[in-house]
Amino acid sequence: MHNQVMLKLGGSVITDKAGKDVIDRQQLATIASTLKESAFSGYIVHGAGSCGHPEAHQYHLDLGADRSNAVGIGVTHRAVTALNRAVVEALQNEGIDAIGVHLLDSCLADDGRLVSAPVELLDRLNALGITPVLHGDVVLDRRRGACIVSGDQVISALSPQLAVGRVGLATDVPGVLSSEGQVVRSITPSDIEGLSIGTSSSVDVTGGMQGKIRELLVLAGGGVESHIFAVSRLQDFLHQRDHGGTVVRMA
Amino acid sequence: MHNQVMLKLGGSVITDKAGKDVIDRQQLATIASTLKESAFSGYIVHGAGSCGHPEAHQYHLDLGADRSNAVGIGVTHRAVTALNRAVVEALQNEGIDAIGVHLLDSCLADDGRLVSAPVELLDRLNALGITPVLHGDVVLDRRRGACIVSGDQVISALSPQLAVGRVGLATDVPGVLSSEGQVVRSITPSDIEGLSIGTSSSVDVTGGMQGKIRELLVLAGGGVESHIFAVSRLQDFLHQRDHGGTVVRMA
């Protein structure tokens, strides 16, 4: 029943987050090859990394949009959709049939949270053997004009509706790190208050690791475990082996 | 109130329909310049022309889709979205803020007809001063798996919901032509049975001129006139002058 995998590729993993609009095509090729080898079936979501975050930041889209900064919507969307095309292309090159699905086209938000999303459409693509590739994006917002919806919010909003059994987040660190730099192997809602975690210094308009964990706890509340691991351990995650990273669960 | 314009750019106008995936960028630049000069505000829809029709035909998507031909969905969608990017880019080059909106991402169909579409989203883009650029596309279909939705169906389905006052279809002919090659200046529902019109010999999986007129009569039924004219007369249409073409109206 709930046998689908939803895999998030962190923006830092597939772009050079210190630069601007720099796509790591070699990394994408490696990921696609691993997915092919593991007969991956499910949904892929990716972050924006350096393809979208700098643009969203420049136009202050995290604060909303009106006619004064609306031009930033297209600029940001085009940056992240260029990355999306590269992800789809890498999958196609391995013979994985994939189609990019953009939130800006298909979703609406209210005060920063998704209120509509193309769930039936994603389910139908999956049933046809096509891997939908979603991504963090600008989304039109009933209250703010526009907002930034992270790949992590996509995961927490859509996984419960899409028969997803396992969520994986491939990142550029081994897992959630404590402020001492150790991997936190397990996080539950009762841990979150006392948790002291490292922070990222690169531009991220979506809340970085703390935002990510908040989204995943919402998901855990619905009974879906998620896994945060180094992209180099993707194969271990896909084969349900220990990946050395963090598991976010209810208890 | 209903003061928006919805402009359809025929696939034959912006591509070389005799070839495959050949975009006419010079034509797109001329159109964008005319729109800028006329302070265009509204919605743009374009056909697929040689960027999508041959692919849809090759994979028989007009007959539906299942796992045996689903790979054609992505192939066709990518061909027409490449054209869509070229249209958006031409508009951006003239300083018209535009964003591509894809039906495959955002719509569902049932037996070949749209049953959901991102109306609120399009309205919000317009309110922010952004021109949405839609296009004919593959759409997932509840009954057929997938279908082809033409730009003309987009116009007839969405115009009534988007406060559109005038619809224009820029084509590569001067208007609807009789079988004697004369422009039919006016078409009403009572004319359609006796109407003998010319046919196009190029590949068009969406029904060509006859399909176009059927869609526009649906629209006329809702009180919105539409105009079919040569792309060279676009300026006349935008300035509400005689464009020498065809008007489709209720009576």
XYZ file of C-alpha atoms in Angstrom:
502
model
C 0.000 0.000 0.000
C 2.321 2.795 1.247
C 5.298 1.536 -0.694
C 6.400 4.645 -2.567
C 9.650 6.428 -1.788
C 9.915 10.193 -1.767
C 13.498 11.306 -2.202
C 14.663 14.845 -1.568
C 17.914 15.977 -3.142
C 19.238 18.882 -1.109
C 19.988 22.081 -2.972
C 23.529 22.015 -1.554
C 24.038 18.531 -2.987
C 23.195 19.283 -6.605
C 24.450 22.866 -6.879
C 27.464 24.789 -5.672
C 25.664 26.733 -2.962
C 28.545 29.190 -2.565
C 28.104 30.313 -6.186
C 25.064 31.426 -8.161
C 23.216 29.216 -10.640
C 25.963 26.570 -10.641
C 24.559 23.083 -11.311
C 26.612 20.024 -10.300
C 25.907 17.811 -13.313
C 28.465 15.188 -12.302
C 26.691 14.720 -8.977
C 23.334 14.504 -10.766
C 24.687 11.812 -13.081
C 25.965 9.795 -10.105
C 22.611 10.092 -8.302
C 20.685 9.079 -11.419
C 22.919 6.054 -11.897
C 22.341 4.975 -8.270
C 18.579 5.373 -8.677
C 18.619 3.303 -11.846
C 20.674 0.561 -10.216
C 18.181 0.437 -7.320
C 15.118 0.333 -9.618
C 13.827 3.494 -7.918
C 10.074 4.059 -7.979
C 8.471 7.097 -6.423
C 8.798 10.850 -6.269
C 11.792 13.145 -6.374
C 11.884 16.600 -4.834
C 14.892 18.874 -5.010
C 15.953 22.082 -3.359
C 17.026 25.197 -5.211
C 20.520 25.649 -3.789
C 22.362 28.339 -5.708
C 19.659 28.241 -8.433
C 16.886 30.256 -6.840
C 17.888 31.110 -3.271
C 20.065 34.111 -4.231
C 17.323 35.372 -6.587
C 14.539 34.935 -4.007
C 16.720 36.726 -1.462
C 17.540 39.582 -3.838
C 13.840 40.288 -4.502
C 12.788 39.672 -0.863
C 10.235 37.086 -1.951
C 10.456 35.477 1.504
C 8.614 38.608 2.686
C 5.906 38.331 0.003
C 5.279 39.991 -3.359
C 3.308 42.833 -4.877
C 3.783 44.718 -8.137
C 6.962 46.352 -6.786
C 8.943 43.089 -6.646
C 6.799 40.720 -8.732
C 9.463 40.610 -11.441
C 11.502 38.521 -9.002
C 8.919 35.731 -9.224
C 9.815 34.924 -12.816
C 13.537 35.444 -12.243
C 13.561 33.031 -9.298
C 11.278 30.507 -10.988
C 13.404 30.432 -14.121
C 16.580 29.838 -12.085
C 15.131 26.847 -10.257
C 13.353 25.402 -13.305
C 16.695 25.414 -15.149
C 18.008 23.215 -12.325
C 14.867 21.071 -12.564
C 15.510 20.488 -16.273
C 19.036 19.348 -15.427
C 17.702 16.861 -12.848
C 15.131 15.497 -15.301
C 17.772 15.255 -18.019
C 20.132 13.297 -15.755
C 17.342 10.821 -14.975
C 16.363 10.531 -18.652
C 20.008 9.828 -19.511
C 19.787 6.741 -17.274
C 16.518 5.672 -18.866
C 14.359 6.799 -15.931
C 11.246 8.422 -17.386
C 10.829 11.678 -15.481
C 8.779 14.858 -15.775
C 9.346 18.140 -13.957
C 6.369 19.461 -11.980
C 6.566 23.073 -10.834
C 4.789 24.423 -7.766
C 4.384 27.884 -9.274
C 2.208 26.383 -12.021
C 0.220 24.032 -9.923
C -0.075 25.108 -6.282
C -1.421 27.941 -4.159
C -0.341 28.962 -0.687
C -1.865 30.937 2.151
C 0.486 32.696 4.565
C 3.412 30.573 3.479
C 1.721 27.159 3.589
C 0.499 25.138 0.599
C -3.300 25.065 0.371
C -3.611 23.312 -2.974
C -1.325 20.882 -4.763
C -1.671 18.524 -7.747
C -1.992 15.302 -5.768
C -4.146 13.392 -8.275
C -1.851 14.453 -11.096
C 1.263 13.215 -9.272
C -0.429 9.952 -8.458
C -1.412 9.490 -12.107
C 2.124 10.210 -13.358
C 3.429 7.617 -10.907
C 0.847 5.061 -12.052
C 2.036 5.567 -15.639
C 5.605 4.702 -14.574
C 6.792 8.309 -14.748
C 8.847 9.820 -11.923
C 7.564 13.296 -11.047
C 10.395 15.678 -10.176
C 9.199 18.504 -7.937
C 11.246 21.304 -6.437
C 11.199 24.182 -4.007
C 9.736 27.171 -5.798
C 8.010 30.524 -5.588
C 4.283 29.968 -4.987
C 1.485 32.511 -5.278
C 0.095 33.231 -1.833
C -3.403 34.471 -1.005
C -2.187 36.581 1.897
C 1.381 37.538 0.925
C 1.153 37.719 -2.868
C 3.876 35.117 -3.127
C 6.028 33.013 -0.818
C 8.859 30.521 -1.002
C 7.831 26.909 -0.513
C 10.792 24.681 0.288
C 11.289 21.170 -0.967
C 10.903 20.135 2.676
C 7.428 21.618 2.899
C 6.552 19.784 -0.329
C 7.597 16.532 1.307
C 5.628 17.073 4.505
C 2.537 18.302 2.636
C 2.434 15.667 -0.101
C 3.874 12.451 1.361
C 0.764 11.646 3.441
C -1.449 12.041 0.352
C 0.683 10.001 -2.046
C 0.981 6.574 -0.412
C 4.594 7.343 0.492
C 6.090 4.822 2.892
C 9.647 6.148 3.210
C 11.092 9.623 2.899
C 14.784 10.173 2.283
C 16.723 13.429 2.342
C 20.100 13.235 0.662
C 22.282 16.061 1.961
C 25.896 17.252 1.949
C 26.353 16.305 5.631
C 26.127 12.820 7.205
C 22.831 13.628 8.934
C 21.523 16.145 11.453
C 24.580 17.281 13.360
C 24.639 18.324 17.007
C 26.424 21.552 17.869
C 29.395 19.296 18.718
C 29.389 17.975 15.170
C 28.077 14.487 15.971
C 25.299 12.847 13.960
C 22.018 12.786 15.908
C 20.802 9.292 15.050
C 17.162 9.733 16.022
C 14.830 12.704 16.502
C 11.309 12.587 17.931
C 8.947 15.447 18.788
C 10.048 15.314 22.447
C 13.710 15.867 21.441
C 13.224 19.035 19.442
C 13.201 21.591 22.264
C 16.540 20.525 23.686
C 18.182 19.885 20.324
C 21.232 22.010 19.583
C 22.153 21.663 15.942
C 24.692 23.209 13.616
C 23.671 25.964 11.193
C 24.476 26.551 7.574
C 26.263 29.737 6.520
C 25.059 29.730 2.908
C 22.006 31.679 1.739
C 18.840 29.681 2.417
C 15.517 31.527 2.441
C 13.618 28.453 3.622
C 14.998 27.972 7.147
C 17.886 25.538 6.657
C 18.190 22.435 8.839
C 15.878 23.714 11.587
C 13.116 24.331 9.036
C 13.772 20.902 7.561
C 13.326 19.165 10.921
C 10.129 21.053 11.684
C 8.655 19.860 8.380
C 9.748 16.278 9.016
C 8.202 16.223 12.479
C 4.889 17.204 10.900
C 5.358 14.219 8.633
C 6.318 11.898 11.497
C 3.075 12.989 13.165
C 1.304 11.322 10.255
C 3.267 8.106 10.769
C 5.891 8.432 8.001
C 9.518 8.078 9.062
C 12.103 10.121 7.286
C 15.800 9.632 6.869
C 18.507 12.284 6.567
C 21.804 10.997 5.214
C 24.849 11.893 3.142
C 24.222 11.661 -0.608
C 27.146 9.218 -0.771
C 24.967 6.817 1.275
C 21.977 7.042 -1.101
C 22.372 3.420 -2.130
C 22.193 2.294 1.518
C 18.975 4.240 2.025
C 17.412 2.850 -1.145
C 18.297 -0.710 -0.151
C 16.964 -0.113 3.386
C 20.382 -0.564 4.974
C 21.908 1.581 7.727
C 22.946 4.871 6.145
C 24.722 6.328 9.179
C 22.391 9.320 9.310
C 19.365 10.568 11.237
C 15.876 9.063 11.448
C 12.981 11.403 12.304
C 10.099 9.439 13.812
C 7.160 9.776 16.169
C 8.678 8.010 19.202
C -14.724 44.483 -15.852
C -14.093 42.053 -18.726
C -11.216 44.032 -20.152
C -8.520 41.395 -20.476
C -7.292 40.172 -23.833
C -6.483 36.536 -24.472
C -4.177 36.160 -27.440
C -3.485 32.855 -29.129
C -0.364 32.523 -31.239
C -0.914 29.717 -33.705
C 1.639 26.938 -33.740
C 2.123 27.499 -37.488
C 2.937 31.152 -36.829
C 5.774 30.654 -34.351
C 7.276 27.423 -35.665
C 8.067 25.977 -39.055
C 5.235 23.447 -39.100
C 6.747 21.553 -42.051
C 9.849 20.762 -39.949
C 10.271 19.329 -36.453
C 11.085 21.408 -33.383
C 11.920 24.495 -35.439
C 11.164 27.706 -33.536
C 10.719 30.955 -35.482
C 12.540 33.316 -33.110
C 12.421 36.237 -35.528
C 8.621 36.014 -35.646
C 8.503 35.785 -31.851
C 10.638 38.926 -31.551
C 8.324 40.810 -33.933
C 5.224 39.705 -32.013
C 6.775 40.664 -28.659
C 7.689 44.087 -30.013
C 4.112 44.639 -31.247
C 2.709 43.593 -27.870
C 5.050 45.965 -26.064
C 4.140 48.852 -28.353
C 0.439 48.209 -27.686
C 0.904 47.964 -23.878
C -0.582 44.472 -23.976
C -2.228 43.228 -20.802
C -3.768 39.785 -20.543
C -3.038 36.166 -21.297
C -1.084 34.493 -24.063
C -1.707 30.968 -25.292
C 0.321 29.332 -28.015
C 0.022 26.220 -30.097
C 2.710 23.577 -30.397
C 3.270 23.634 -34.157
C 6.310 21.563 -35.049
C 7.315 21.440 -31.343
C 4.986 18.796 -29.978
C 2.575 17.764 -32.749
C 5.000 15.347 -34.443
C 5.937 13.841 -31.035
C 2.295 13.485 -29.911
C 1.515 11.875 -33.262
C 4.474 9.490 -33.070
C 3.384 8.184 -29.644
C -0.349 8.200 -30.527
C -1.145 10.360 -27.505
C -4.284 11.599 -29.259
C -5.602 8.071 -28.637
C -4.668 8.103 -24.930
C -1.807 6.729 -22.870
C -0.916 3.760 -20.714
C 2.444 2.344 -19.681
C 3.125 1.203 -23.263
C 3.369 4.746 -24.678
C 3.673 6.888 -21.526
C 7.252 7.782 -22.417
C 5.769 9.946 -25.172
C 4.183 12.212 -22.557
C 7.540 13.552 -21.413
C 8.950 13.679 -24.944
C 5.992 15.713 -26.190
C 5.850 17.942 -23.114
C 9.558 18.756 -23.351
C 9.233 19.699 -27.028
C 6.415 22.157 -26.393
C 7.896 23.572 -23.172
C 11.079 24.369 -25.100
C 8.900 26.450 -27.418
C 7.178 27.979 -24.394
C 10.548 29.086 -23.000
C 11.326 30.757 -26.328
C 8.006 32.652 -26.223
C 8.609 33.792 -22.625
C 12.159 34.803 -23.491
C 11.003 36.901 -26.454
C 8.525 38.722 -24.196
C 11.134 39.225 -21.463
C 13.501 40.677 -24.070
C 10.908 43.410 -24.674
C 10.492 44.020 -20.959
C 7.154 42.189 -20.722
C 7.197 40.188 -17.498
C 5.973 36.726 -18.452
C 5.825 33.271 -16.892
C 5.161 29.969 -18.647
C 2.276 27.924 -17.247
C 2.061 24.297 -18.375
C -1.166 22.328 -18.557
C 0.566 19.036 -17.815
C 1.581 20.395 -14.389
C -1.613 22.092 -13.500
C -4.666 20.589 -15.211
C -6.605 17.355 -15.448
C -8.870 16.178 -18.244
C -11.656 13.654 -18.589
C -12.260 12.120 -22.005
C -10.318 14.852 -23.742
C -11.866 17.865 -21.979
C -10.269 19.930 -19.198
C -11.937 19.326 -15.827
C -9.536 21.339 -13.678
C -7.351 24.323 -14.469
C -5.405 26.876 -12.402
C -7.853 29.757 -12.778
C -7.107 31.497 -9.467
C -3.397 31.183 -10.103
C -3.670 32.770 -13.563
C -5.804 35.571 -12.184
C -3.233 36.230 -9.451
C -0.330 36.311 -11.916
C -2.275 38.821 -13.993
C -3.020 40.963 -10.929
C 0.730 41.083 -10.188
C 1.371 42.474 -13.689
C 2.770 39.193 -14.998
C 1.619 37.787 -18.360
C 0.900 34.056 -18.080
C 1.975 32.163 -21.204
C 0.001 28.944 -21.622
C 0.232 26.427 -24.421
C -1.332 23.352 -25.919
C 0.054 20.349 -24.060
C -0.342 16.731 -23.058
C -2.758 16.521 -20.115
C -3.389 13.538 -17.845
C -6.866 12.213 -18.482
C -9.048 10.256 -16.053
C -10.542 8.110 -18.793
C -7.809 7.940 -21.449
C -4.640 8.135 -19.353
C -3.585 11.215 -21.266
C -4.898 13.425 -24.040
C -3.843 16.390 -26.107
C -5.432 19.686 -25.102
C -5.106 22.312 -27.803
C -4.444 25.972 -27.217
C -7.942 26.524 -28.629
C -9.527 24.406 -25.919
C -7.541 26.386 -23.342
C -9.035 29.580 -24.722
C -12.615 28.355 -24.713
C -12.302 26.774 -21.251
C -10.498 29.622 -19.495
C -11.651 32.866 -21.120
C -15.071 32.858 -19.413
C -13.436 32.391 -16.007
C -10.729 35.037 -16.397
C -12.628 38.264 -17.121
C -11.500 38.092 -20.752
C -13.304 40.580 -22.994
C -11.622 39.907 -26.336
C -10.009 36.811 -27.776
C -7.599 37.024 -30.681
C -6.104 34.209 -32.726
C -3.068 35.209 -34.750
C -2.609 32.708 -37.580
C -0.624 32.217 -40.784
C -3.717 32.826 -42.933
C -5.827 36.013 -43.175
C -8.770 34.424 -41.318
C -11.089 31.454 -41.750
C -11.034 30.693 -45.443
C -13.916 29.314 -47.453
C -13.200 26.396 -49.762
C -12.928 29.054 -52.492
C -10.112 30.727 -50.528
C -12.102 33.798 -49.459
C -12.008 35.113 -45.884
C -15.277 34.350 -44.073
C -15.773 37.628 -42.214
C -18.281 36.426 -39.648
C -19.272 33.025 -38.225
C -22.210 32.331 -35.933
C -23.546 28.993 -34.638
C -26.159 28.938 -37.422
C -23.430 29.199 -40.096
C -21.360 26.233 -39.004
C -23.308 23.429 -40.688
C -23.115 24.934 -44.149
C -19.574 26.240 -43.796
C -17.088 24.801 -46.242
C -13.600 25.684 -45.134
C -10.084 24.913 -46.293
C -7.991 22.309 -44.471
C -4.396 22.269 -43.404
C -2.076 19.576 -44.730
C 0.455 19.772 -41.878
C 0.344 17.436 -38.875
C -2.141 18.735 -36.311
C -3.424 16.308 -33.663
C -5.920 18.827 -32.326
C -8.347 19.171 -35.226
C -6.996 22.130 -37.192
C -9.298 24.976 -38.241
C -12.525 23.007 -37.783
C -11.535 22.175 -34.178
C -10.618 25.815 -33.645
C -14.018 27.056 -34.773
C -15.864 24.543 -32.626
C -13.975 25.793 -29.559
C -14.662 29.409 -30.436
C -18.385 28.811 -30.868
C -18.451 27.420 -27.326
C -16.850 30.663 -26.258
C -19.257 32.790 -28.284
C -22.050 30.969 -26.469
C -20.731 32.599 -23.301
C -20.803 36.044 -24.909
C -17.123 36.485 -25.799
C -16.339 37.384 -29.414
C -13.198 36.062 -30.937
C -11.136 37.254 -33.839
C -9.080 35.193 -36.275
C -6.566 37.211 -38.285
C -3.142 37.107 -39.934
C -0.300 37.628 -37.461
C 0.807 40.570 -39.623
C -2.439 42.306 -38.532
C -1.815 41.778 -34.805
C -1.412 45.504 -34.235
C -4.828 46.177 -35.807
C -6.455 43.632 -33.507
C -4.767 45.038 -30.417
C -5.858 48.582 -31.313
C -9.410 47.355 -32.042
C -9.206 48.263 -35.728
C -10.430 46.164 -38.653
C -7.953 43.303 -39.085
C -9.418 41.884 -42.291
C -10.103 38.505 -40.680
C -12.983 36.530 -39.190
C -15.125 37.327 -36.165
C -16.826 34.416 -34.367
C -19.871 35.631 -32.463
C -23.256 34.507 -31.194
C -25.426 36.194 -33.830
